mmCIF file of C-alpha atoms in Angstrom:
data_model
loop_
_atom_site.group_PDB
_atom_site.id
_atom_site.type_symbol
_atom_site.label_atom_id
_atom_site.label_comp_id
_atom_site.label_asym_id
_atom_site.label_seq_id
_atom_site.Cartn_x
_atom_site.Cartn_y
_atom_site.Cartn_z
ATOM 1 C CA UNK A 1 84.980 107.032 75.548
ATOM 2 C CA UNK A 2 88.367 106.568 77.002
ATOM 3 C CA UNK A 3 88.126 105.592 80.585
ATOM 4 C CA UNK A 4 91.922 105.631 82.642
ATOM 5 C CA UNK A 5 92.325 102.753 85.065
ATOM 6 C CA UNK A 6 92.948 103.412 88.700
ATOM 7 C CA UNK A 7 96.907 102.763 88.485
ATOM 8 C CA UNK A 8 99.283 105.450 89.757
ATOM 9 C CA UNK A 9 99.505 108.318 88.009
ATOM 10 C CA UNK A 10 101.768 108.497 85.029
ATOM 11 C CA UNK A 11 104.846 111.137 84.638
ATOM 12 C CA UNK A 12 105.121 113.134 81.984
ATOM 13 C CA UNK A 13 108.323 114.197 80.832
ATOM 14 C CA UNK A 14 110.342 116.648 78.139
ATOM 15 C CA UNK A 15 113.799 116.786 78.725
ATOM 16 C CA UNK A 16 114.908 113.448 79.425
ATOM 17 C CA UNK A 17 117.011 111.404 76.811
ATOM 18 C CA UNK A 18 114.668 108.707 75.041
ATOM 19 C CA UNK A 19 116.442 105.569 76.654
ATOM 20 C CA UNK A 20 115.570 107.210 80.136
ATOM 21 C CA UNK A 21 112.164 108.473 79.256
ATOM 22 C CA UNK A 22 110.973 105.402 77.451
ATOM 23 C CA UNK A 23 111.824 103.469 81.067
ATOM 24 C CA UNK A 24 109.604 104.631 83.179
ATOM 25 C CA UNK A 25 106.250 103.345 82.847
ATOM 26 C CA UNK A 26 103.123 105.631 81.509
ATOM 27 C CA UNK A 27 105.498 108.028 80.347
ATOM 28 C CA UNK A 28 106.318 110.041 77.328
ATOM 29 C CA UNK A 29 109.057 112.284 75.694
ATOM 30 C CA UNK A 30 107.797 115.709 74.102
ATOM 31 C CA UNK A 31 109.900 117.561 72.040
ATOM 32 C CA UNK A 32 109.989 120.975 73.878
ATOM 33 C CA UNK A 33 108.544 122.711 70.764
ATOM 34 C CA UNK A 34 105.444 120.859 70.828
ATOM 35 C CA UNK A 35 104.893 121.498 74.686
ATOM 36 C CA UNK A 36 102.695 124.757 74.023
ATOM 37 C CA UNK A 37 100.132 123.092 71.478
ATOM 38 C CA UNK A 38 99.828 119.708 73.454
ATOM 39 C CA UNK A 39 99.013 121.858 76.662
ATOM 40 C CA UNK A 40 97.037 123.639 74.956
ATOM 41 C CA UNK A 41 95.149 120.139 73.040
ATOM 42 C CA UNK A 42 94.891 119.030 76.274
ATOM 43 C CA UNK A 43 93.200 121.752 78.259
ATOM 44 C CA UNK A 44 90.943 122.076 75.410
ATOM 45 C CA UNK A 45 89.671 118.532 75.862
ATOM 46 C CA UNK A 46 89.779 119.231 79.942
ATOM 47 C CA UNK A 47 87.151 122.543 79.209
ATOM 48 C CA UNK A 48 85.005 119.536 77.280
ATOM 49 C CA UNK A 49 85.179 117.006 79.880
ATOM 50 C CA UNK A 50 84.014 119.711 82.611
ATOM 51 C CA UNK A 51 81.164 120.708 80.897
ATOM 52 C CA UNK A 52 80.020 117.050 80.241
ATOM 53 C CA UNK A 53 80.353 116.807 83.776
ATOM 54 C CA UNK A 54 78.335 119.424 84.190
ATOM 55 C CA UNK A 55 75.636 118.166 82.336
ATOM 56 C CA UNK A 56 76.046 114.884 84.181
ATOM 57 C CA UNK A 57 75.520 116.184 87.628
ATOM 58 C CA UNK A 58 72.400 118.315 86.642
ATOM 59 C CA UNK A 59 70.703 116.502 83.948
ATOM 60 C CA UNK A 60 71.605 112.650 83.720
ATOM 61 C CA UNK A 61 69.663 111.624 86.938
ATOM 62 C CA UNK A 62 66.045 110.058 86.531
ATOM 63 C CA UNK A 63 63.028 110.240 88.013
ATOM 64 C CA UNK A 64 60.699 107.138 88.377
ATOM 65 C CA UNK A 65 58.549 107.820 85.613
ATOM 66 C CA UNK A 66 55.493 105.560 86.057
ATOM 67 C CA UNK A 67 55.284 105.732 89.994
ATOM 68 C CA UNK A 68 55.461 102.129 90.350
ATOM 69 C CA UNK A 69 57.912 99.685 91.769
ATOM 70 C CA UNK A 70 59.299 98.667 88.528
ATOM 71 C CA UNK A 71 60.468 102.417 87.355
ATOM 72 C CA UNK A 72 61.516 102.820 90.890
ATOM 73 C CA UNK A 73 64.249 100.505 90.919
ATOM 74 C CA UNK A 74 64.914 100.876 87.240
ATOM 75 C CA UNK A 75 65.240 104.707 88.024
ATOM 76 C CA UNK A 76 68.113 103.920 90.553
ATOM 77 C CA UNK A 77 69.702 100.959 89.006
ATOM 78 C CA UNK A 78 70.411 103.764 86.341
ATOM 79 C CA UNK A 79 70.974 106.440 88.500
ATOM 80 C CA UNK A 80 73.366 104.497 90.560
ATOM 81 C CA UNK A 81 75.243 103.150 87.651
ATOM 82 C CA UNK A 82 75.421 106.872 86.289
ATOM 83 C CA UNK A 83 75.878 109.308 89.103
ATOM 84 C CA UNK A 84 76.793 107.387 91.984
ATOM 85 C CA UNK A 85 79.396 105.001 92.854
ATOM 86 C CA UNK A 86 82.804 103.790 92.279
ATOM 87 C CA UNK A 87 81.549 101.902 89.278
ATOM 88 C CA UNK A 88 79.586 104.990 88.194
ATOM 89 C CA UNK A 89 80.038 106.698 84.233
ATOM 90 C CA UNK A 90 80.531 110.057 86.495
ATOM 91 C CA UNK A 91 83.186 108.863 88.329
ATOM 92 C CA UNK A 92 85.291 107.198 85.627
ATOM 93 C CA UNK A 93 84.348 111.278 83.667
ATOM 94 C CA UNK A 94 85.531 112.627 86.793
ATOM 95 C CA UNK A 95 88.754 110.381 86.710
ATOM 96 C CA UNK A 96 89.490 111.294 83.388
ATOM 97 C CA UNK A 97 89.558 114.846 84.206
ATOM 98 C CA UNK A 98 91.445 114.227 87.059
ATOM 99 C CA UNK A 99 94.273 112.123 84.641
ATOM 100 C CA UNK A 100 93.738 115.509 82.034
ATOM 101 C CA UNK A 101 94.900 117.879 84.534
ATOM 102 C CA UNK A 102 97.452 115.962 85.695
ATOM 103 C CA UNK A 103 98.979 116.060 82.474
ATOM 104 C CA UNK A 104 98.517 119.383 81.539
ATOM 105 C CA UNK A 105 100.008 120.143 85.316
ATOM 106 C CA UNK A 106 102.823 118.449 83.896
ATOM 107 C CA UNK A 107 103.857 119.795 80.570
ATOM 108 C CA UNK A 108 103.232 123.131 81.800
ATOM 109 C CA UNK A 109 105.993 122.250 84.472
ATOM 110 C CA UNK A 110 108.467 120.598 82.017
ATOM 111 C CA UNK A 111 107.660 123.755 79.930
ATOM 112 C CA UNK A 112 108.528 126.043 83.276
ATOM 113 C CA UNK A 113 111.630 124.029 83.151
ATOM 114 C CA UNK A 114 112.657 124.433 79.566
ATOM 115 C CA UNK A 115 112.102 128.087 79.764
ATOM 116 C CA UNK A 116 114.853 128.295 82.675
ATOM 117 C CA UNK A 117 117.121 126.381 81.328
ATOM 118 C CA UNK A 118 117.448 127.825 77.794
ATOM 119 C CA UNK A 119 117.144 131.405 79.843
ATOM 120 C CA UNK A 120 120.043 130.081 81.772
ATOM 121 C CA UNK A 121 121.859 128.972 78.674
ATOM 122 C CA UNK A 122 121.278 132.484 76.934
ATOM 123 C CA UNK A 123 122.678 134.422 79.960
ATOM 124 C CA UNK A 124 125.857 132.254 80.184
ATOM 125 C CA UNK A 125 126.221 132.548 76.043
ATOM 126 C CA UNK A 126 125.976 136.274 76.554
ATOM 127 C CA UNK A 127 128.462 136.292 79.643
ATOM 128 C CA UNK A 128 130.956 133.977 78.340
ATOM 129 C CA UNK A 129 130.430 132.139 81.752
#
């Protein structure tokens, strides 16, 4: 599994020219036609990651099983390690949503941005302006 650090959060971007792009750290360039099916890749793997999460938050968590002191802290060595916690699998799952949605936040605002600018460039081809 593929666990983002905690460094800022990376840009994504579409329209700028590959010196600029390539510059900034974290980011990427996207040809404008492959916007729609990388959104769409992405939010795909975002509906996975929230229903692991899901599953996480209702089923990972343990019970002591034998009653005794051993299974107790076993049960919330694990349970802390799992569900609770800055060090915790849930939070790094949660994280990674987080850095998902980011992205797809992103591309569907560099799409946004495509879309007005080649509406923009058909009006002024049709206007002579």
């Amino acid at each position: 599994m593929f666990v983002p650090d905690s460094s800022p959060r990376d840009g994504v971007t579409g329209a700028l020219p590959p010196t600029e792009a390539a510059g900034r750290a974290g980011s990427m360039s996207v040809e404008p036609s492959a916007v729609p099916n990388l959104i769409e890749a992405l939010q795909s793997s975002l509906d996975s990651v929230g229903v692991q999460i899901g599953h996480a938050v209702t089923e990972l968590r343990i019970r002591p099983w034998a009653g005794d002191p051993v299974s107790t802290g076993t049960a919330e060595k694990f349970n802390e390690r799992s569900v609770g916690g800055e060090q915790a699998a849930l939070t790094a799952l949660c994280g990674y949503r987080d850095r998902l949605q980011e992205a797809v936040d992103a591309l569907r605002s560099v799409e946004r941005e495509y879309r007005g600018t080649e509406e923009s460039n058909v009006t002024r081809l049709h206007t002579g302006c």
